[in-house]
Amino acid sequence: MNSSGQFNYFFRKSPVFRTLCFLTSIVLILFAGFFAAHKLKRIPVIENVNPPIGSPGDVVIISGENFGATRDTSYVEFGGSRLTSSSYISWNNKEIKVILPANVQDGLVIVGTDAARSKPSFFANEREIPVPVQPNPQTSLPVITSLSGDSFQTGDLLVISGSNFGNTHDSSDVYFSTTRGDPVNSSAGSAAYNNTPANDIRLNYIPASRADFDYEYWSDTEIRVRIPDGASSGMMYVETPKGKSTLLKIKVESKAGTKKFLARRTYLLQLAANISDVASDKSATIRMYFPRPPAASSQPLVDMTECIPEPAIADYQNTVIQQFQTGKSLMLNKKQFSANFVVSVYEMNTTVKPELVGQYTDMNSMLYAAAVRADKCVPATDTVIINLAKKITGKEKNPYKKARLIYDYMLDNFSLQVVKSDSSPVLDLIKKKKGDAYDFAVIYTALLRSSGIPALPDSGVLVDRDMKTQNHWWCEFYVSGIGWIPVDPALGAGMTYKSWTETGSAREYYFGNLDSQHITFSRGWKEIKPGAGNSKIVQRPRSYALQSIWEESSRDMLKYSSFWADPVVLGVY
């Protein structure tokens, strides 16, 4: 007889055996029930307490999960005290609404159910938070007691002594007078337009530049700052979040030369891009980095007037970040992005006395180091660049004269062509003796840097009198006592476009001067940090901004298509 037969035989013949079988079944069922209840035990989890700071009588919403569909015997504790029944407004599995009682205390918030108690969150009673005494505005305003001198030139170190400057720099600034010409009206505009009142602070004063490392030290009683590019004789003051100091006179002039900001034009500019054909394996993200025109001495007014849709970040490393989130799907429709800016640009003229130009012995060391080193854009340490720079400059020591020698050599030996569609190396300009405006600007900057002259490649758009834009590149180099000197090698070499005004000899004008039809988007190479370490990066070479990232997508993005329109001028005033 097999085992199955034996079991059936004993089950029929033996009452004791049947009783044991029934008892065993009951034990197994009870054990299974206990095990299932234990496995299904749902521990409440608090994800958010809103608001985290409140007062008696306020409504507080506790969000999370596993609270249970009804309250029953469940409870909420604030600071170790359970709320009474009258405090509960509503209760469901993911949200609890309560009214804070009169005796509510600071401390931990806990949700308790029959299953377990949640991990705590935190709540603060607003009435128990100490409130600082409001300072008297008259005693908290910054006060300047003395300056380290009364006569300076651009780049000199100024020491400001006083009080209430604040212990950190943050959003505080030192402002200096600047002299600018009157605005002009363009025939391209239908009516005169002045986006900012004539006495706007950004037109009459210029702040020390963070980009140029002008701020060297900041404490509550002392500021060490370099006289910024574009500053002129007049007044200066310190501004902190508490307010502005009184004005003090200061003299800013250079024996080596002068800089003037003449007629102003104001542009209404639109940037646009779109993405389509998006396919992702799961939830994925695309970020678009729109360049923001930077404020500078010749471009003091930059305002973003509209951004569609609302940006994820309005200003990150001088870019506007637009972000698009997609699920596991294929999206064929276009997602469109745009940003509008109002930008005011001045014509810049410089007059230099070369024989009085000095070396860089007293120049800001951080600015000098940043503006003479090689980077991903400017191959200043390439052997071909170094040898050519030595050949051109010979034994010349004067920085300004060396800059002019390099400029003249390039215009005499290299020919200009239209903007290239390929990504051939800029060093091909030296090898093939021809290149586009991008090649001219980058090679000129590299030759200057290899000669020990601080220089920046600039990028942006050139606006002609028909309001058409084209991507363009030019340069600037630094002269002690005067500041940044503009140079446009491509226009100097004869590149044609419809200018609003006559400049005379283009070769002479575009060494040291720049018209107000250049809108700057980058001063130097801009290395943008990605939002994630494992993301996919897209760069746009030879575009109107010199930046390392234009698009960034998460690793779960399978594919997408993007299109960037060239900047469009909607109005010139």
Tab-separated table of N, CA and C in Angstrom, residues 76-83 103 105 108:
chain	number	residue	atom	x	y	z
A	76	VAL	N	-2.162	61.762	15.386
A	76	VAL	CA	-1.032	62.598	15.017
A	76	VAL	C	-0.475	63.233	16.280
A	77	GLU	N	0.841	63.223	16.398
A	77	GLU	CA	1.508	63.856	17.541
A	77	GLU	C	2.306	65.075	17.073
A	78	PHE	N	2.227	66.161	17.812
A	78	PHE	CA	3.073	67.343	17.621
A	78	PHE	C	3.845	67.577	18.912
A	79	GLY	N	5.176	67.494	18.825
A	79	GLY	CA	5.997	67.744	19.997
A	79	GLY	C	5.687	66.822	21.156
A	80	GLY	N	5.318	65.564	20.885
A	80	GLY	CA	5.050	64.580	21.922
A	80	GLY	C	3.630	64.569	22.441
A	81	SER	N	2.766	65.467	21.966
A	81	SER	CA	1.374	65.520	22.428
A	81	SER	C	0.434	65.129	21.294
A	82	ARG	N	-0.478	64.196	21.581
A	82	ARG	CA	-1.445	63.773	20.572
A	82	ARG	C	-2.543	64.825	20.426
A	83	LEU	N	-2.961	65.044	19.192
A	83	LEU	CA	-4.057	65.974	18.947
A	83	LEU	C	-5.370	65.351	19.381
A	103	ASN	N	-2.323	74.880	22.293
A	103	ASN	CA	-1.150	74.452	23.054
A	103	ASN	C	-0.111	73.718	22.209
A	105	GLN	N	3.099	72.537	20.323
A	105	GLN	CA	4.492	72.733	20.702
A	105	GLN	C	5.417	72.481	19.510
A	108	LEU	N	8.838	67.146	17.042
A	108	LEU	CA	8.655	66.126	16.016
A	108	LEU	C	7.176	65.892	15.724
